[in-house]
Coordinates of C-alpha atoms and ligand atoms in Angstrom, one line a residue:
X1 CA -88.3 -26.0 -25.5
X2 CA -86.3 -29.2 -26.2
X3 CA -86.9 -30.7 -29.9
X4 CA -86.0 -33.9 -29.4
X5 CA -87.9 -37.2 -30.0
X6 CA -86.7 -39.4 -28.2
X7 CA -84.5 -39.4 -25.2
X8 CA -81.8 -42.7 -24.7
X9 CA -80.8 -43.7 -21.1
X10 CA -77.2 -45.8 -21.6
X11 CA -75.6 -47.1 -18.2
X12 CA -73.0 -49.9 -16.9
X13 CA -74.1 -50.4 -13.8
X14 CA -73.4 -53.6 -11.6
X15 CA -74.5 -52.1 -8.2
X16 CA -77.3 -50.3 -9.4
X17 CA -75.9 -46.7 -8.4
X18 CA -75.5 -45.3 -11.4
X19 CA -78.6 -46.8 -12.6
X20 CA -80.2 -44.8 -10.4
X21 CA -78.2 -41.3 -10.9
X22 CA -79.2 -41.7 -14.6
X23 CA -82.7 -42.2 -14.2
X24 CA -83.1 -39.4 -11.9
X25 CA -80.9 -37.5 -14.8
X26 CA -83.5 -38.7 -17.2
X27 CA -86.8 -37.6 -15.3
X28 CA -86.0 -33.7 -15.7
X29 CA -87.1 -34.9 -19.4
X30 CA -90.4 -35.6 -21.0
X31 CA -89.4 -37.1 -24.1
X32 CA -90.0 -40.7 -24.9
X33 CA -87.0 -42.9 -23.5
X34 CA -85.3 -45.8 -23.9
X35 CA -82.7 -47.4 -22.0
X36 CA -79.5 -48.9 -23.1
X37 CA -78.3 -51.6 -19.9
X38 CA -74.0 -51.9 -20.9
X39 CA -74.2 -55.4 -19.0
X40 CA -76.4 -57.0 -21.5
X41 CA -76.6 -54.7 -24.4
X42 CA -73.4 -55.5 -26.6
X43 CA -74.6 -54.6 -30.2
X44 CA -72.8 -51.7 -32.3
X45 CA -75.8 -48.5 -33.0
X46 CA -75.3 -45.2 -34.0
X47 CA -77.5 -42.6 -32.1
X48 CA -78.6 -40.1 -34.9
X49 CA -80.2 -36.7 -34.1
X50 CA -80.4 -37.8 -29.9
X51 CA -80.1 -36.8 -27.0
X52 CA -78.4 -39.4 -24.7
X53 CA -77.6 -40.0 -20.9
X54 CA -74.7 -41.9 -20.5
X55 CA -73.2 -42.9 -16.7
X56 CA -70.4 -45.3 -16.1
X57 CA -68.8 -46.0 -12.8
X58 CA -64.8 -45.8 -11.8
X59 CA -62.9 -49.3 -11.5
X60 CA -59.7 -48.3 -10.3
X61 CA -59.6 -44.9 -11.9
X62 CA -60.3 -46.3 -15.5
X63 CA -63.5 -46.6 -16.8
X64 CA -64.8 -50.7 -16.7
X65 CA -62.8 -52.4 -19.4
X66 CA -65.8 -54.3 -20.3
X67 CA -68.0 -51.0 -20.4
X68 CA -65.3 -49.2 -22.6
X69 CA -65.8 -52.1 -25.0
X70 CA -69.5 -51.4 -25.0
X71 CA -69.3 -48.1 -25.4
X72 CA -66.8 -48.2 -28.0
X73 CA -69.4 -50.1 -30.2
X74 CA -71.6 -46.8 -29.9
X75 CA -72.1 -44.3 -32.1
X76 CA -73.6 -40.7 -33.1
X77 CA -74.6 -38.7 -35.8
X78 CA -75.4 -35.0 -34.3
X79 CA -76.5 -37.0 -30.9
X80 CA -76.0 -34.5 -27.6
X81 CA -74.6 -36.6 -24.8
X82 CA -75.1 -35.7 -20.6
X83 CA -72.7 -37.7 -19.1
X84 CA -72.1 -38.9 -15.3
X85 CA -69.3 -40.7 -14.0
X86 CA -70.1 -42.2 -10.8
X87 CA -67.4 -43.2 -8.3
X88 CA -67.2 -44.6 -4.5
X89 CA -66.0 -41.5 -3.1
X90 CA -61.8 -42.4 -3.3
X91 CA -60.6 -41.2 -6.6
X92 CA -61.8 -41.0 -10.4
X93 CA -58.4 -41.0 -11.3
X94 CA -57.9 -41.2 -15.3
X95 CA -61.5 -42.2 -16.0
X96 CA -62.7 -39.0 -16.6
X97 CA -61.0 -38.2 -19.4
X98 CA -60.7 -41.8 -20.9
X99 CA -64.6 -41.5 -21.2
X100 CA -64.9 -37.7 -22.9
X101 CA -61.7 -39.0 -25.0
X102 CA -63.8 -42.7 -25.9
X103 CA -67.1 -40.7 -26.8
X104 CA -65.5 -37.6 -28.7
X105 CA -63.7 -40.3 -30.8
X106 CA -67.0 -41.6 -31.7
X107 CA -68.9 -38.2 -32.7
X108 CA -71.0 -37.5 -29.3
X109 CA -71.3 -33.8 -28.5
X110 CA -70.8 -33.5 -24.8
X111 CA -73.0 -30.8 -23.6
X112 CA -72.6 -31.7 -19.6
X113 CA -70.5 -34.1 -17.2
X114 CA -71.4 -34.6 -13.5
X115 CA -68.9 -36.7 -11.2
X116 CA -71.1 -38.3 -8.6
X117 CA -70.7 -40.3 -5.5
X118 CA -72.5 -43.5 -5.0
X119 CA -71.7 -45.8 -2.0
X120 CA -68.8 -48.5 -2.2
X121 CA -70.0 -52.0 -3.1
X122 CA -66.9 -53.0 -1.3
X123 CA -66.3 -50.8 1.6
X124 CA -70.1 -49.7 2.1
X125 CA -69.1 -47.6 5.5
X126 CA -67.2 -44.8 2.6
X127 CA -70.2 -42.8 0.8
X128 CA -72.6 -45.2 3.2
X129 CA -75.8 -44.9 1.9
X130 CA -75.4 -42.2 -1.1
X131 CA -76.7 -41.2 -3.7
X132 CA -78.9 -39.5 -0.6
X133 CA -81.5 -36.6 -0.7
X134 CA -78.7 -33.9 -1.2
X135 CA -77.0 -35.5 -4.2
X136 CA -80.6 -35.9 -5.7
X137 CA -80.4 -32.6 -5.3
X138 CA -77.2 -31.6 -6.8
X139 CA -78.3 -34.3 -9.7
X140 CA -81.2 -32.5 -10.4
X141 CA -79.5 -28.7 -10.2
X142 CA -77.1 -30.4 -12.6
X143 CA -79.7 -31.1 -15.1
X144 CA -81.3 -28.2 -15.0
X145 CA -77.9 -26.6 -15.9
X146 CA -77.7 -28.8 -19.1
X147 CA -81.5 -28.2 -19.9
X148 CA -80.4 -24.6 -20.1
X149 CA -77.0 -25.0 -22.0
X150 CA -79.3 -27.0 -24.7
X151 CA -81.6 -24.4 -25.2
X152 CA -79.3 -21.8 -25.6
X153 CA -77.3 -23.9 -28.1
X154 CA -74.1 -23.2 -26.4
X155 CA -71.1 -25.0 -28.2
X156 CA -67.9 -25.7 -26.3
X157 CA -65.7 -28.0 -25.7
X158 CA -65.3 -29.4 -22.2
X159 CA -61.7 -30.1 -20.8
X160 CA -61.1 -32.7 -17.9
X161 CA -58.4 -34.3 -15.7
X162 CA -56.4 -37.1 -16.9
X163 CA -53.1 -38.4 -17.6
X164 CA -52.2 -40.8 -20.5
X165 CA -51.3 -43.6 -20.6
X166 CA -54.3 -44.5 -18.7
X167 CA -53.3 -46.3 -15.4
X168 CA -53.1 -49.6 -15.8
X169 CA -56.2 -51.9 -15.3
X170 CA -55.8 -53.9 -11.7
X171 CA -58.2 -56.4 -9.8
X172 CA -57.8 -56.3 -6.2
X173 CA -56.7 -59.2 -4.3
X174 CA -59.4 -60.1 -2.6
X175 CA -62.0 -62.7 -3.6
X176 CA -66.3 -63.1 -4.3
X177 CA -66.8 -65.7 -1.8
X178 CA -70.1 -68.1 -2.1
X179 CA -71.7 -69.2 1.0
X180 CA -72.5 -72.9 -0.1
X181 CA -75.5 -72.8 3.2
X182 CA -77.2 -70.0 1.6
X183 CA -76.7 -70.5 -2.3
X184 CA -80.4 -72.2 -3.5
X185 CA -78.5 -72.4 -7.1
X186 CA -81.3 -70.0 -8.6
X187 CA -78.5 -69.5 -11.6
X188 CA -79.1 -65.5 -11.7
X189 CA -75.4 -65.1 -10.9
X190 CA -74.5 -67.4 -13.5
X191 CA -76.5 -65.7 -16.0
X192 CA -75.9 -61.8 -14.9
X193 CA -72.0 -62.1 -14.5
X194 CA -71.4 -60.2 -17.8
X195 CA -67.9 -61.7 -17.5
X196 CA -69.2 -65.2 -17.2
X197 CA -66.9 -66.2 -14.5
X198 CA -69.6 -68.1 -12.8
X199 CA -69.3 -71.9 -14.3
X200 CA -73.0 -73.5 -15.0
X201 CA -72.6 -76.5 -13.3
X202 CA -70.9 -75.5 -10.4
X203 CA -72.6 -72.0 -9.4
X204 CA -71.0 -71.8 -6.2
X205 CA -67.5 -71.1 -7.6
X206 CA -66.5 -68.1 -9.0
X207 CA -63.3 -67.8 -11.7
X208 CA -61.4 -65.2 -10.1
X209 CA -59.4 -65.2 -13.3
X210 CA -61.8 -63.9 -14.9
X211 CA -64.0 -62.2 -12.4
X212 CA -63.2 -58.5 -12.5
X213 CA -64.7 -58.3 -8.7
X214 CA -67.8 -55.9 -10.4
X215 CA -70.3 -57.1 -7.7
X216 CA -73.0 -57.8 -9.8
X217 CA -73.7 -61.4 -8.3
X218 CA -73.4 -60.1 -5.2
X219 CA -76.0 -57.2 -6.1
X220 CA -78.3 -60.2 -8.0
X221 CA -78.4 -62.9 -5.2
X222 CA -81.7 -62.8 -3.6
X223 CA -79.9 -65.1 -0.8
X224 CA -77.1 -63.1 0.5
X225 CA -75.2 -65.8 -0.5
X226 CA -72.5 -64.1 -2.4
X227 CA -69.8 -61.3 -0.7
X228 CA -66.5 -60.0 -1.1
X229 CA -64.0 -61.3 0.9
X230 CA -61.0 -63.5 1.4
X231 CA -57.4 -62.9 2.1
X232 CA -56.7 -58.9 1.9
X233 CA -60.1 -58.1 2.5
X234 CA -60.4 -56.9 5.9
X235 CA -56.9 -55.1 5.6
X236 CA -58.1 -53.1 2.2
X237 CA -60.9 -52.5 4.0
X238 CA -58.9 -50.6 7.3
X239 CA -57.2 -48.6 4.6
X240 CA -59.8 -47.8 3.1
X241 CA -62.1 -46.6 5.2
X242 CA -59.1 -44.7 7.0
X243 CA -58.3 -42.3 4.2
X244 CA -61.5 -41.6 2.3
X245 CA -64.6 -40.9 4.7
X246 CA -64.8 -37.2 4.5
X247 CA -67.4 -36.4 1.9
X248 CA -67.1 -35.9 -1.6
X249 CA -69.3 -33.3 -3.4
X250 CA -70.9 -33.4 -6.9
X251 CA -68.8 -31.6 -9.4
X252 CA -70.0 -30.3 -12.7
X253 CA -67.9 -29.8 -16.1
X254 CA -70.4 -27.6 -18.4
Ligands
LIG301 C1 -64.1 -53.2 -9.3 C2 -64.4 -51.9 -8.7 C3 -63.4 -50.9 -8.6 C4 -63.7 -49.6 -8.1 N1 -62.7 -48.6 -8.1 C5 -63.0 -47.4 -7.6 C6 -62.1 -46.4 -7.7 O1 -61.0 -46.5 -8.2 N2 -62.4 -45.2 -7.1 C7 -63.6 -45.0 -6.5 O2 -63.8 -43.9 -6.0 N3 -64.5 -45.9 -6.5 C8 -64.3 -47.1 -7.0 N4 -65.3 -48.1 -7.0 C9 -66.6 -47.8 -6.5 C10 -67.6 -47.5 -7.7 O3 -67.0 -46.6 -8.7 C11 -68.9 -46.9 -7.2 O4 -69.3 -47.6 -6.0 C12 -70.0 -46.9 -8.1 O5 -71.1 -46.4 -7.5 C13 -70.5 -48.2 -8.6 O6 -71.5 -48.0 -9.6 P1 -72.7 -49.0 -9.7 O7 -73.5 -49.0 -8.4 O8 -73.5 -48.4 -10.8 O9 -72.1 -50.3 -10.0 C14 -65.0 -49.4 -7.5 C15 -65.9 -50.4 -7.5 C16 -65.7 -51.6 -8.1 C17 -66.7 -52.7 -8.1

């Protein structure tokens, strides 16, 4: 039986996948919850005496910059953490260990890890329509696993891939194109981008300086008015889709 009060749901999620993995994480547990959204939520806490679910997706085999930020700002005093790192199905390249390295430094016990596969919000043919019914599944074996470690107070310490220095952070070359026809300048793009590269008075641009290509207006626009695209795209895209369609499984790191 699980002693803990209260159960906190933390997530950077722009797409909504690992939103999802999270919460279906979180269900296998009938404490009280709250949830913690990394795109909004920018304040320091500590977590004290917790249990915590924490899932972040891969940006180009580093962990979000923004997220990182976020997360640094989090801490915990004897707070269990189950964490997933969701990715599109390519590679998690250094961000596995960049996040157990971020939330050792700041005191979480890490009683669990699941790498998970969610569909690509850029090439939507690789992991095409996942999380699906058998990585519900896996999620859910997964938790079940860590409901057991918990109870039988296991202690270790959980060793991942990695290399440092982390690879270097990179935006692809590609665009977020607005389709001025569509756009009904509703403003939730302008006021979900958590990098604010979407100007107020001129919502149908996007600063690709300082757009990190996240797909959160894209996910937000009740319009379809937003899309990746522009030169590269389509050639990104062939590559893409050439080299990583065979299927990915759940892993688990216990
Ligand atoms: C900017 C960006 C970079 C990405 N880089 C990678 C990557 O390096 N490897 C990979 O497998 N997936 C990559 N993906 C795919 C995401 O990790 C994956 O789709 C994840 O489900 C997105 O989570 P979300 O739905 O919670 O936003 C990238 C996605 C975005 C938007």
């Amino acid at each position: 039986m699980l002693n803990y009060e209260k159960l906190s749901v933390i997530y950077f999620s722009p797409s909504g996948k690992t939103e999802k993995i999270v919460n279906e994480v979180a269900k296998n547990f009938s404490m009280n919850r709250e949830s913690y959204n990394l795109l909004s939520f920018d304040d320091t806490k500590t977590f004290t005496d917790e249990l915590v679910i924490i899932g972040v997706p891969v940006f180009d085999g580093r962990i979000p910059k923004l997220a990182c930020e976020r997360l640094s700002n989090l801490k915990s005093e004897n707070t269990k953490a189950i964490v997933i790192l969701n990715y599109g199905n390519l590679d998690y390249g250094d961000a596995l260990l960049e996040l157990v390295e971020l939330l050792k430094e700041n005191d979480f016990e890490i009683v669990g890890i699941a790498t998970t596969v969610s569909q690509h919000p850029y090439f939507p043919e690789i992991a095409k329509n996942r999380p699906d019914m058998d990585d519900m599944k896996r999620i859910n074996e997964f938790s079940q696993k860590v409901i057991e470690k918990l109870n039988s107070n296991t202690r270790n310490e959980i060793f991942v891939s990695g290399y440092k220095p982390y690879t270097p952070y990179k935006t692809p070359d590609f665009g977020v194109l607005c389709d001025e026809d569509l756009c009904v300048e509703c403003m939730d793009c302008v006021y979900t981008c958590p990098e604010e590269a979407i100007p107020e008075d001129m919502p149908k641009k996007t600063s690709l300086d300082d757009c990190t290509r996240c797909s959160t207006c894209i996910n937000v626009c009740s319009e379809n008015a937003r899309s990746f695209g522009g030169m590269n795209y389509a050639k990104e895209m062939e590559t893409a889709i050439l080299n990583n369609l065979e299927r990915n499984e759940i892993e688990f790191f216990m």
